[in-house]
Structure formats: structure tokens, C-alpha cells
Amino acid sequence: MVPFGEEFALKYVGGRGFGAKLLFDQLPKIKDPLGPENILVVAPGPLTGLYLPGGSKTHFVSLAPLTGIYGDSNMGGNFGTELRQAGYDALVIAGRADELSYVWIDEDEVEVVPAPELAGNGCLETDRMVKDRLQSEEVRVAAIGPGGENLVRFATINADWSRNAGRCGMGAVLGSKNVKAIAVRGGKDMPVADVGALRLLTDRSMKELSSHPLFGFWQQQGLMSVVDYVNSAGVLPTRNYSENVFEEAEQIDGFKMEKEYKIGDTACFGCPMSCGNICLVKNGKYKGTIAEGPEYETACMLGSNLGVGDFAAILKGNQLCDDLGIDTISSGNLIGVLIEAVETGLLRPADVDGMTLAWGDDELINTLLEKIARREGVGDVLAGGSRAVAAHWPQLAPLMVQVKGMEQSAYDGRSTISMALAYGTCDIGAHHNRAWTVGKELEAGASWQAEDRVDLVIYHQTIRPLFDMLGVCRLPWIELGYDENRYAEFYSIVTGVPHTLDDLLARSREVWDLTRLISATRGVSRKDDYPPPRMMERAVEKGPYAGRVVDRGEYDEMLDLYYQKRGWSEDGKPAEGREKDFRDRLS
């Protein structure tokens, strides 16, 4: 156990901040994201596990197997709370176990326990087996499935049944270390400078959230409410991003879920929003399938993006991905490329294990999910991610929808150029969680100025990663309008050190520069900050934005302005000597 000083804690805050700093310190030693010299940092934040809205997040940080650059992913649930109650603000896993094992943390006792019997099991069965072996239901387990063991480049880490660190391939990092799971049990108090003030602020916040007009609707549908909105707005990726409106959207939206599949709610630690949906297939070929989900990204990427209009089939795909330990976004994106390739004659059925792939063929799609996780046949190619697919079949490169090797998530940047900029400049690749600007740009319309778009992207890329540093969920803010200034109040109450929101945003901007420096050492520069060629070269075929592409000249102007506002060079590099600002010590 290594203590850290107050100056370090206040500068990097926690979560993503701690992870980025610890990775930066080890970077010169790391040659391969899947090599033993890479590290995996597991870090909740200073607000994780406390009585406040959405204080449930745990961050996983590493050099990413999918992209080869800075990578991170987070999960909600209860795992981070347990890790903090065991007395840890960050866990660093390095090296490689001699045989398949799990890490067991029982407060001050930490050991690596050989467990070859866990090999090949899914995430859910692994959770059960580890708890049985430890003879404790109080243990929280974060596990990988076959995807992580087989080093799928977008393998996930799963906890609490369906909470996943889904992007960048954090599960593959754990698999490369021969670690099947991390098990934690804790019972320690967490330090809070002013418990009374925390209770008062939280009580007031809970009342504000529960009185919001959309609070009840949010509990009913959670993120599934986005399907209807995005389809109506003409931003829903359909058939590998060739269209932006799905004719069967009503069969896979939140209302369909509520009416025919939902049987219960779930919530992360201490959160009043209860946005998790437990769904059960009651009839048909997938009868008996049960999962927490899907959420919007999964419903889209395993639904409209693949031409699937059957909610039961999407739920089955969701269940498979959770248990196999692979990312639904990357999986649905890559399978979409494969289907389009077969449909257009770029690949033959013989190239894809004899399968005659077609839009909407849910059975073959679910077969491909299994093949990816187990690296069988064509699944072995897909398991390497977009870059591996393009290297194996160069003719498929124009079909790819990815940035920096990260498969794009489920909002089309041709409809909203600010979202294209958000994807292009995202530090981990084409992921929406850093900046979701769709709603604002659609509201503002075509008259919205370029500088306004750039400012919004940068603000989102500052406030949303700040939530990742604090260890809180962004949904109370983005969905119910919760005042972001409250998070500065919470942080001040918990640490006993007064902070304004501007103080914390400045810390977040520092960490954004830090993650850019990490990736710059791996060759990232302006050339990597563009949306996928498909977004600039192939027009949307249907919907209100039919015929639209991302204009390269307009995008370049926005990118220039983005760099200027960040204080970076024209090639997208932080100021010379900037890395010296991050050479400080833990204590």
C-alpha cells in the first residue's frame, strides 16, 4: 500500500485523474498494451460510495489494446464503493500471474489466488464461483469472460451482473495479466470532512431530482428513452451508418420495452434515478432470456445499425455480450461492416465461415458475437477491432466508422458537425461519453456559430471527464438538469478544502492535456482528429438529413479553433515542455 500526499490528491482529484497520472509515470516502460509491463489502474473517485446522487463510478485506465493509446472506461454499480470501503483510492495491477488467478482484497490483506478452474467461464458464472469459493455474499467481483481471456481488443470488465467497463479493451488488459477477476470486501468508514453538511446537501438534492418533471419517466425507461428521440431527430445509425432513420424503431424503443419486456428496476449505489431496466423475454425463440438492459447504445448498435427490429433478439445479444465480456458498441459496429461487405459483394460467404449474412438476421448476428469472444473463424479477425479488419481486408476500410481505432458509438456526426468534432477529438477515440452535443446543436439549428460549437465541445470534454475524476454519474446533470456547481460543493464538504466549479474544471482541463500527452508519445496528432471518412464522403441516404456529409473545410476551421482554445499547436500537440507539469510525485 502506497500513500499519496494532499497536493497530489487535490491536483488529480481521483478516478480518471489518478489513472492518467499513474499511467503517465509508467509510460516509458510500456511497449505493448497486452504486455506484462502495461498497468491497469482501478480507481473510484473521492465521491464514490458516499451518500449523494450518482456516487457510484469506478474508472479503469490503461494503455488501450484497441487503440494503442491512452484508454479508459468506467462502470457504476457497487464495486467502487466496496473498494473504497476496503481502504483504497486506486488499485494498480502490473505484471502477469503464472496461471489464471483472481485478485482478492480483504481490506489490508491483498493476494493473488490461483484459480485455473475459472477458465472459459462467463462473467456471471465467474462472479458466482468466486463468491462461493470465498464463502461470502458480501464480496463484490469484477470479472472478465471468454472475451478477456482470449484478448479480444474490445473485451469488457463486468460487475454486478450488467455493469461494464465497456470500451477500449480493459478486459483484455486484465486477461493479458492472467487475472480472471478482482474480488473486494471492505468495511471501513470513508473520510468526510463535514458529515452533517453532506447529509443536508444530499437531502436537498434528492428532493430536487425527484421533483423534476421527467424523473418518473426516467425511472420508467432510463436511457432507452433516447431511441425514440434520436430516431425522430434523424440521428439514429441504421445499417452501418448508411441511414439515420430506422423504420422499425418503435419495435426497439423504450415504450416497447415497458409494455412487453420490463419486469423491474435496478440502481447503482445510492442513486435515486434507478435507470436500470430488468427485462425478460416471455415468448418466442429467445424465451427465458433475462438481462439488465439494453441501454440506448446497445439497442442501436445491436438493433438499428444491424437492421434488427426484434427487441427480444437485441436483449439476447445484450445478455451474450455481458456474459462473454465484449463491448456491444464495437461488436455491433464491426458486425455492421461485415454485413454490408457481404451484401455489396466486397466479401463472399466463404470469407465469413460460409454465412450468408444479411441485415436483420439476428441468429447469425448472435453467432458472430460468440465467434468474436472465442476468436473462432471470422470472429478472430473481428476480435482485433477495426484496424485489424482493415489490415486483413483492405477493401473494407471505406466501410469503417472509427476514430483512432475506436469504433464509433451511436450518434451520427453528419447530422450535427459538433458531434463529429466531439468524436474526432475525443482522447480515447470515437466515443460519445466525453461530449454529447447532439441535443444542443439540433435545438440551435444551422445558424449556430462555429465558435459556439467548439466551445460546447470543449466544455463537455471538461465537465463530463470531471465527473469521471470525482466518481459520479453524469446522468443527473445531463438528463435532469442537476446543477453542476453542486459537485464542487460536495467535493469541498468531503475534502474540507473549499473549491469552486471553476477550480475543478481547471483540474479536468489539466488531465485532458495529460491524456493527450500520453497519446502523443504513441504518434497521435492532427491526422488522427478527424471523423471517419464515411462521414465526410458518403451522404446519409434517408431521413431529414438525407444528402448531408461532414464538410471537410468547415471541419478544419473548427479543428483549428479547437486547438487554439486548448493552447495546442496547429498539429494538435500541447505546448512544448508541458509534460514537466506532470512529473510530480505521489507524496
XYZ file of C-alpha atoms in Angstrom:
587
model
C 0.000 0.000 0.000
C 1.448 3.360 -1.112
C 0.134 6.589 0.468
C -0.267 9.770 -1.559
C 0.047 13.382 -0.478
C -2.618 16.069 -0.264
C -1.088 18.054 -3.115
C -1.290 15.016 -5.404
C -4.888 14.285 -4.377
C -6.059 17.845 -4.970
C -4.299 18.137 -8.328
C -5.537 14.883 -9.861
C -8.790 14.582 -7.816
C -9.287 10.815 -8.298
C -10.756 8.288 -10.747
C -9.663 9.143 -14.276
C -7.222 11.743 -12.914
C -5.372 9.266 -10.714
C -5.381 6.707 -13.515
C -3.964 9.069 -16.130
C -1.187 10.241 -13.822
C -0.174 6.712 -12.760
C -0.173 5.569 -16.408
C 1.897 8.585 -17.437
C 4.527 7.709 -14.828
C 4.860 4.151 -16.177
C 4.624 5.020 -19.872
C 8.345 4.775 -20.735
C 8.334 1.141 -19.605
C 5.307 0.056 -21.677
C 5.957 -1.467 -25.086
C 2.738 -3.401 -25.695
C -0.751 -2.779 -24.253
C -1.039 -6.556 -23.809
C 2.460 -6.949 -22.377
C 3.150 -7.525 -18.679
C 4.704 -4.074 -18.394
C 1.366 -2.343 -19.052
C -0.651 -1.427 -15.981
C -4.360 -1.415 -15.223
C -5.448 1.271 -12.762
C -8.762 0.719 -11.000
C -9.789 3.979 -9.350
C -13.060 5.170 -7.851
C -13.297 8.870 -7.047
C -13.435 10.879 -3.816
C -17.251 10.998 -4.044
C -17.710 7.304 -4.873
C -19.605 5.360 -2.230
C -20.918 8.398 -0.367
C -24.485 9.490 0.281
C -25.051 11.756 -2.735
C -26.665 11.450 -6.186
C -24.880 9.037 -8.507
C -21.747 8.467 -6.420
C -21.058 5.024 -7.837
C -18.441 5.249 -10.545
C -15.159 3.339 -10.847
C -12.617 4.125 -13.527
C -10.350 1.650 -15.320
C -7.304 3.199 -17.020
C -4.592 1.616 -19.149
C -2.778 1.851 -22.431
C -5.648 0.568 -24.566
C -5.383 -2.698 -26.521
C -7.961 -1.468 -29.041
C -6.227 1.795 -29.950
C -2.674 1.596 -28.604
C -3.062 4.997 -26.920
C -4.477 6.347 -23.650
C -7.623 4.441 -22.753
C -10.192 4.368 -20.006
C -13.644 3.069 -19.220
C -15.925 3.230 -16.225
C -18.731 1.343 -14.555
C -21.387 2.132 -11.998
C -22.901 -0.333 -9.574
C -21.285 -1.145 -6.233
C -17.746 -2.306 -6.989
C -16.053 1.059 -6.446
C -17.890 1.606 -3.173
C -16.551 -1.694 -1.868
C -13.014 -0.847 -2.989
C -13.137 2.434 -1.102
C -14.584 0.722 1.958
C -11.607 -1.634 1.801
C -9.405 1.446 2.141
C -8.233 2.067 -1.443
C -8.493 5.078 -3.739
C -6.674 3.293 -6.550
C -5.551 -0.231 -7.336
C -2.663 -0.803 -9.782
C -2.278 -4.217 -11.417
C 1.010 -4.894 -13.206
C 2.966 -7.919 -14.423
C 1.412 -11.297 -15.188
C 0.318 -14.172 -12.962
C 1.890 -17.582 -13.625
C -1.541 -19.163 -14.007
C -5.127 -17.967 -14.243
C -5.936 -16.271 -10.933
C -8.084 -13.708 -9.204
C -7.011 -10.779 -7.045
C -8.510 -10.968 -3.552
C -8.670 -7.778 -1.487
C -9.945 -8.187 2.050
C -9.225 -4.724 3.414
C -5.495 -4.681 4.275
C -4.941 -8.233 3.015
C -4.236 -8.494 -0.724
C -3.284 -11.692 -2.537
C -3.254 -13.236 -5.989
C -5.148 -16.532 -5.776
C -4.593 -19.226 -8.448
C -7.943 -20.347 -9.875
C -7.487 -22.317 -13.115
C -10.998 -23.715 -12.700
C -12.395 -20.313 -13.712
C -11.060 -20.669 -17.269
C -13.628 -20.304 -20.023
C -16.482 -19.243 -17.766
C -18.698 -16.287 -18.474
C -18.662 -13.180 -16.303
C -21.806 -14.163 -14.380
C -20.667 -17.680 -13.577
C -17.251 -16.351 -12.578
C -18.904 -13.968 -10.115
C -20.823 -16.881 -8.611
C -17.808 -19.192 -8.407
C -15.575 -16.588 -6.733
C -18.217 -15.783 -4.120
C -18.760 -19.483 -3.424
C -15.045 -20.048 -3.055
C -14.757 -17.131 -0.630
C -17.973 -18.199 1.119
C -19.255 -14.656 1.163
C -22.137 -12.822 -0.480
C -20.686 -9.502 0.715
C -17.833 -9.712 -1.784
C -18.008 -7.553 -4.901
C -16.490 -9.114 -8.011
C -15.311 -7.520 -11.274
C -14.683 -10.254 -13.830
C -13.816 -10.953 -17.432
C -15.415 -13.535 -19.698
C -14.002 -15.538 -22.601
C -13.522 -12.253 -24.467
C -10.973 -11.035 -21.943
C -9.229 -14.395 -21.685
C -8.922 -14.544 -25.469
C -7.582 -10.972 -25.599
C -10.401 -9.569 -27.718
C -9.274 -5.980 -28.236
C -12.618 -4.621 -27.026
C -13.156 -7.024 -24.127
C -15.002 -5.658 -21.103
C -14.856 -5.969 -17.326
C -18.201 -6.861 -15.747
C -19.560 -6.412 -12.219
C -22.950 -6.518 -10.505
C -24.475 -8.632 -13.290
C -24.532 -5.992 -16.012
C -22.291 -3.068 -15.088
C -19.476 -2.980 -17.610
C -16.270 -1.088 -18.195
C -17.084 -1.487 -21.845
C -14.739 0.468 -24.082
C -11.029 0.402 -25.030
C -10.436 -3.260 -24.123
C -9.841 -3.091 -20.377
C -10.956 -6.735 -20.140
C -8.142 -7.732 -22.494
C -5.614 -5.968 -20.248
C -6.856 -7.996 -17.289
C -6.761 -11.156 -19.410
C -3.205 -10.427 -20.518
C -2.238 -10.478 -16.840
C -3.848 -13.890 -16.371
C -6.328 -12.309 -13.957
C -9.891 -13.560 -14.298
C -11.422 -11.374 -11.590
C -10.901 -8.846 -8.821
C -12.777 -9.616 -5.614
C -13.135 -7.000 -2.877
C -14.602 -6.917 0.613
C -14.436 -3.841 2.833
C -15.990 -2.453 5.953
C -14.064 0.724 6.686
C -15.542 4.185 7.053
C -14.738 6.673 4.317
C -13.369 10.070 5.336
C -15.766 13.022 5.097
C -14.768 16.404 6.499
C -18.323 17.514 7.323
C -20.870 14.687 7.508
C -23.699 16.952 8.595
C -23.277 19.308 5.657
C -23.061 16.323 3.282
C -26.350 14.946 4.587
C -28.135 18.290 4.264
C -26.915 18.934 0.715
C -27.788 15.409 -0.380
C -31.268 15.519 1.148
C -31.941 18.766 -0.695
C -30.536 17.333 -3.933
C -32.623 14.179 -3.729
C -35.779 16.262 -3.345
C -34.831 18.443 -6.310
C -34.191 15.452 -8.550
C -37.347 13.590 -7.538
C -39.471 16.676 -8.220
C -38.174 17.089 -11.773
C -40.984 16.635 -14.343
C -39.058 13.888 -16.164
C -37.967 11.975 -13.051
C -40.763 9.392 -13.253
C -40.335 8.881 -16.981
C -36.596 8.475 -16.494
C -37.173 5.698 -13.953
C -39.554 4.002 -16.365
C -37.249 3.929 -19.381
C -33.778 5.151 -18.448
C -31.511 5.526 -21.461
C -33.955 3.581 -23.632
C -35.939 6.821 -23.882
C -33.212 8.077 -26.243
C -34.163 5.669 -29.066
C -37.382 7.468 -29.937
C -35.803 10.930 -29.610
C -32.779 10.157 -31.788
C -34.835 8.394 -34.460
C -37.278 11.305 -34.643
C -34.353 13.720 -34.910
C -32.807 11.733 -37.761
C -29.582 10.834 -35.948
C -30.073 7.079 -35.371
C -27.336 4.971 -37.052
C -29.007 2.404 -39.281
C -27.445 -0.361 -41.408
C -23.834 0.559 -40.744
C -24.460 4.311 -40.692
C -25.828 4.373 -44.233
C -29.159 5.759 -42.979
C -30.210 7.828 -39.954
C -33.821 6.720 -39.523
C -34.932 3.163 -38.735
C -38.356 2.103 -39.974
C -38.753 -0.361 -37.087
C -37.601 1.978 -34.306
C -40.917 1.585 -32.463
C -40.180 -2.128 -32.092
C -36.932 -1.484 -30.201
C -37.663 1.672 -28.179
C -38.402 2.334 -24.522
C -42.160 2.101 -24.915
C -41.868 -1.367 -26.454
C -39.577 -2.361 -23.587
C -42.004 -1.059 -20.948
C -45.037 -2.710 -22.486
C -43.713 -6.185 -23.215
C -40.365 -6.875 -21.557
C -39.599 -4.843 -18.437
C -40.092 -6.652 -15.123
C -38.085 -4.489 -12.694
C -35.687 -1.638 -11.959
C -32.113 -1.520 -10.728
C -29.993 1.330 -9.391
C -26.328 1.954 -8.780
C -25.105 2.645 -5.260
C -27.141 5.348 -3.531
C -28.753 6.671 -6.718
C -32.423 7.732 -6.762
C -32.724 7.575 -10.552
C -32.986 3.751 -10.776
C -32.381 3.867 -14.515
C -31.503 0.186 -14.960
C -34.207 -1.928 -16.606
C -34.513 -5.650 -15.919
C -36.085 -7.243 -18.976
C -37.361 -10.756 -19.647
C -38.324 -12.397 -22.927
C -41.591 -14.200 -22.210
C -42.307 -15.830 -25.569
C -40.697 -16.932 -28.807
C -37.319 -18.425 -29.664
C -35.493 -16.348 -27.041
C -37.974 -17.142 -24.267
C -36.336 -17.066 -20.833
C -33.631 -14.560 -21.804
C -33.184 -12.072 -18.964
C -30.792 -9.163 -18.688
C -30.424 -5.719 -17.236
C -30.751 -3.662 -20.346
C -30.491 -2.898 -23.114
C -29.486 0.735 -22.874
C -29.614 3.056 -25.871
C -26.171 2.289 -27.307
C -26.828 -1.453 -27.256
C -30.356 -1.116 -28.638
C -28.941 0.865 -31.539
C -25.698 -0.965 -32.274
C -27.249 -4.443 -31.993
C -30.562 -3.168 -33.368
C -30.971 -0.444 -35.984
C -27.312 -0.475 -37.020
C -27.712 -4.144 -37.934
C -31.261 -3.847 -39.281
C -32.677 -5.802 -36.325
C -36.191 -4.788 -35.327
C -36.788 -7.515 -32.728
C -36.385 -6.358 -29.124
C -36.059 -9.957 -27.896
C -33.133 -10.573 -30.240
C -31.402 -7.394 -29.026
C -31.911 -8.472 -25.423
C -30.351 -11.841 -26.253
C -27.365 -10.098 -27.829
C -27.084 -7.877 -24.754
C -27.084 -10.926 -22.476
C -24.426 -12.641 -24.584
C -22.124 -9.614 -24.588
C -22.475 -9.147 -20.803
C -21.587 -12.753 -20.133
C -18.946 -13.196 -22.835
C -17.347 -9.911 -21.795
C -17.283 -7.962 -25.072
C -18.345 -4.411 -25.895
C -21.768 -4.082 -27.521
C -20.797 -0.874 -29.349
C -17.657 -2.212 -31.025
C -19.324 -5.576 -31.688
C -22.370 -4.041 -33.372
C -20.234 -1.622 -35.342
C -17.917 -4.316 -36.718
C -20.696 -6.784 -37.498
C -22.409 -3.991 -39.439
C -19.276 -3.611 -41.554
C -19.238 -7.352 -42.220
C -22.907 -7.492 -43.238
C -22.514 -4.553 -45.617
C -19.404 -6.153 -47.093
C -21.282 -9.380 -47.857
C -24.374 -7.546 -49.134
C -22.298 -5.402 -51.518
C -20.052 -8.228 -52.725
C -16.849 -6.998 -51.113
C -16.765 -10.314 -49.259
C -18.191 -13.713 -50.159
C -19.940 -16.065 -47.733
C -16.833 -18.257 -47.994
C -14.843 -15.396 -46.426
C -17.111 -15.363 -43.360
C -17.284 -19.042 -42.422
C -19.915 -19.789 -45.060
C -22.518 -17.488 -43.503
C -24.887 -15.633 -45.811
C -25.076 -12.512 -43.687
C -27.983 -10.117 -44.125
C -29.464 -7.140 -42.339
C -31.781 -8.255 -39.554
C -30.543 -11.856 -39.327
C -30.396 -11.936 -35.528
C -29.424 -15.602 -35.263
C -26.272 -15.179 -37.347
C -25.513 -11.912 -35.542
C -25.608 -13.683 -32.174
C -23.470 -16.466 -33.653
C -20.903 -13.818 -34.596
C -20.891 -12.480 -31.026
C -19.923 -15.960 -29.815
C -17.276 -16.274 -32.506
C -15.749 -12.910 -31.586
C -15.467 -13.744 -27.888
C -13.929 -17.152 -28.583
C -11.840 -15.974 -31.568
C -13.307 -18.637 -33.804
C -13.180 -18.340 -37.597
C -14.062 -14.870 -38.842
C -14.574 -13.868 -35.216
C -10.805 -13.951 -34.792
C -10.462 -11.155 -37.363
C -13.253 -9.061 -35.846
C -11.777 -9.524 -32.360
C -8.825 -7.367 -33.383
C -11.019 -4.304 -33.946
C -11.390 -2.015 -36.967
C -7.696 -1.720 -37.695
C -7.231 -5.473 -37.751
C -10.250 -5.916 -40.033
C -8.939 -3.255 -42.425
C -5.485 -4.851 -42.402
C -6.989 -8.266 -43.203
C -9.435 -6.925 -45.821
C -8.193 -3.529 -47.087
C -11.235 -3.196 -49.343
C -13.384 -2.769 -46.228
C -11.598 0.368 -44.975
C -14.162 2.748 -46.573
C -16.925 0.971 -44.635
C -15.295 1.549 -41.253
C -16.776 4.032 -38.782
C -13.972 4.583 -36.254
C -11.599 7.222 -34.904
C -8.126 6.381 -33.586
C -9.065 2.691 -33.836
C -12.161 3.109 -31.632
C -15.453 2.091 -33.226
C -17.917 4.994 -33.174
C -20.878 4.943 -30.812
C -24.483 5.534 -31.747
C -24.915 9.150 -32.898
C -24.298 10.189 -36.480
C -21.914 13.138 -36.871
C -23.220 14.066 -40.339
C -26.391 15.400 -38.733
C -24.539 17.541 -36.189
C -20.988 18.677 -37.008
C -20.282 19.460 -33.340
C -20.744 15.746 -32.651
C -18.321 14.961 -35.466
C -15.796 17.260 -33.759
C -16.507 15.586 -30.421
C -15.786 12.170 -31.914
C -12.728 13.364 -33.816
C -11.067 14.994 -30.815
C -12.111 12.520 -28.116
C -9.000 11.344 -26.298
C -9.909 7.640 -26.392
C -11.467 7.548 -29.884
C -14.997 7.889 -31.265
C -16.934 7.727 -28.013
C -19.903 9.875 -27.028
C -19.350 9.949 -23.274
C -16.785 12.776 -23.454
C -19.112 15.172 -25.265
C -22.766 14.733 -26.198
C -23.656 17.873 -28.153
C -26.460 16.463 -30.317
C -29.382 17.997 -28.429
C -27.945 21.497 -28.264
C -26.994 21.645 -31.933
C -30.347 20.308 -33.105
C -32.025 22.914 -30.922
C -29.813 25.770 -32.176
C -30.113 24.876 -35.858
C -27.934 25.772 -38.828
C -27.422 29.360 -37.678
C -25.327 28.253 -34.706
C -21.827 29.719 -34.986
C -18.697 27.569 -35.293
C -17.210 29.085 -32.149
C -20.324 28.191 -30.178
C -19.994 24.606 -31.355
C -16.326 24.429 -30.419
C -16.960 25.992 -27.017
C -19.686 23.451 -26.261
C -17.470 20.516 -27.276
C -14.658 21.738 -25.036
C -16.999 22.394 -22.122
C -18.461 18.909 -22.394
C -14.957 17.463 -22.670
C -14.184 19.245 -19.408
C -17.284 18.759 -17.246
C -18.008 15.158 -18.221
C -14.427 13.919 -17.569
C -14.599 15.836 -14.284
C -17.450 13.541 -13.254
C -15.113 10.628 -14.077
C -12.488 12.126 -11.768
C -14.964 12.670 -8.926
C -16.510 9.206 -9.282
C -20.067 10.338 -10.021
C -22.554 9.635 -12.784
C -23.226 12.374 -15.338
C -26.893 11.438 -15.861
C -28.448 13.596 -13.096
C -26.804 16.582 -14.805
C -27.413 15.787 -18.462
C -30.880 14.242 -18.101
C -32.484 16.093 -15.183
C -30.618 19.400 -15.245
C -28.873 18.941 -11.903
C -26.689 21.984 -11.216
C -23.029 21.131 -11.867
C -21.971 23.655 -9.218
C -23.297 21.233 -6.611
C -20.439 18.847 -7.350
C -17.955 21.499 -6.253
C -19.972 21.874 -3.050
C -19.867 18.113 -2.474
C -16.140 17.971 -3.122
C -15.500 20.862 -0.711
C -17.635 19.260 2.003
C -15.964 15.862 1.616
C -12.352 17.089 1.453
C -12.650 20.080 3.741
C -10.845 22.173 1.113
C -13.031 24.893 -0.486
C -13.365 24.585 -4.252
C -15.445 26.313 -6.897
C -16.622 24.575 -10.029
C -14.069 26.611 -11.990
C -11.320 25.240 -9.752
C -12.351 21.685 -10.566
C -12.839 22.382 -14.266
C -9.266 23.683 -14.377
C -8.104 20.333 -12.939
C -10.085 18.498 -15.589
C -8.523 20.572 -18.369
C -5.099 19.702 -16.969
C -5.894 15.990 -17.148
C -7.146 16.409 -20.742
C -3.716 17.778 -21.645
C -2.144 14.869 -19.776
C -4.070 12.208 -21.693
C -3.176 13.988 -24.949
C 0.498 13.905 -23.991
C 0.239 10.167 -23.314
C -1.261 9.555 -26.739
C 1.139 11.946 -28.468
C 4.009 9.701 -27.380
C 2.227 7.000 -29.394
C 2.054 9.153 -32.507
C -1.334 10.840 -32.172
C -1.561 14.254 -33.860
C -3.907 16.268 -36.063
C -4.138 13.486 -38.637
C -5.982 11.376 -36.053
C -8.535 14.021 -35.034
C -10.944 13.630 -37.938
C -14.292 11.849 -38.117
C -14.416 8.628 -40.161
C -14.034 9.076 -43.939
C -17.559 7.683 -44.366
C -18.881 10.732 -42.512
C -17.158 13.085 -44.963
C -17.508 11.102 -48.175
C -20.795 9.199 -48.074
C -24.033 11.118 -47.716
C -26.875 10.000 -45.473
C -29.368 8.067 -47.595
C -32.630 8.624 -45.693
C -34.219 10.874 -43.109
C -34.290 14.654 -42.563
C -30.554 14.909 -43.215
C -30.505 12.872 -46.421
C -27.671 14.004 -48.659
C -25.602 15.532 -45.866
C -21.903 14.887 -45.198
C -19.391 16.497 -42.842
C -17.806 19.324 -44.841
C -14.015 18.959 -44.647
C -13.334 22.699 -44.943
C -15.821 23.616 -42.212
C -14.425 20.864 -40.004
C -10.830 22.060 -40.488
C -11.816 25.572 -39.431
C -13.447 24.220 -36.290
C -10.455 21.997 -35.542
C -8.084 24.981 -35.878
C -10.241 26.916 -33.433
C -10.400 23.930 -31.091
C -6.599 23.732 -30.939
C -6.282 27.468 -30.381
C -8.688 27.386 -27.455
C -6.828 24.457 -25.920
C -3.468 26.162 -26.349
C -2.184 23.382 -28.612
C -0.120 23.637 -31.791
C -1.641 23.535 -35.287
C -0.742 19.841 -35.314
C -2.665 19.217 -32.107
C 0.198 18.979 -29.638
C 0.212 20.556 -26.152
C 2.740 23.329 -25.572
C 6.387 22.286 -25.626
C 7.596 21.297 -22.181
C 4.054 20.704 -20.927
C 4.966 17.210 -19.717
C 7.141 18.742 -16.989
C 3.960 19.866 -15.235
C 3.092 16.222 -14.592
C 6.422 14.993 -13.230
C 5.316 15.449 -9.614
C 5.441 12.600 -7.091
C 2.678 10.746 -5.268
C 3.742 12.209 -1.950
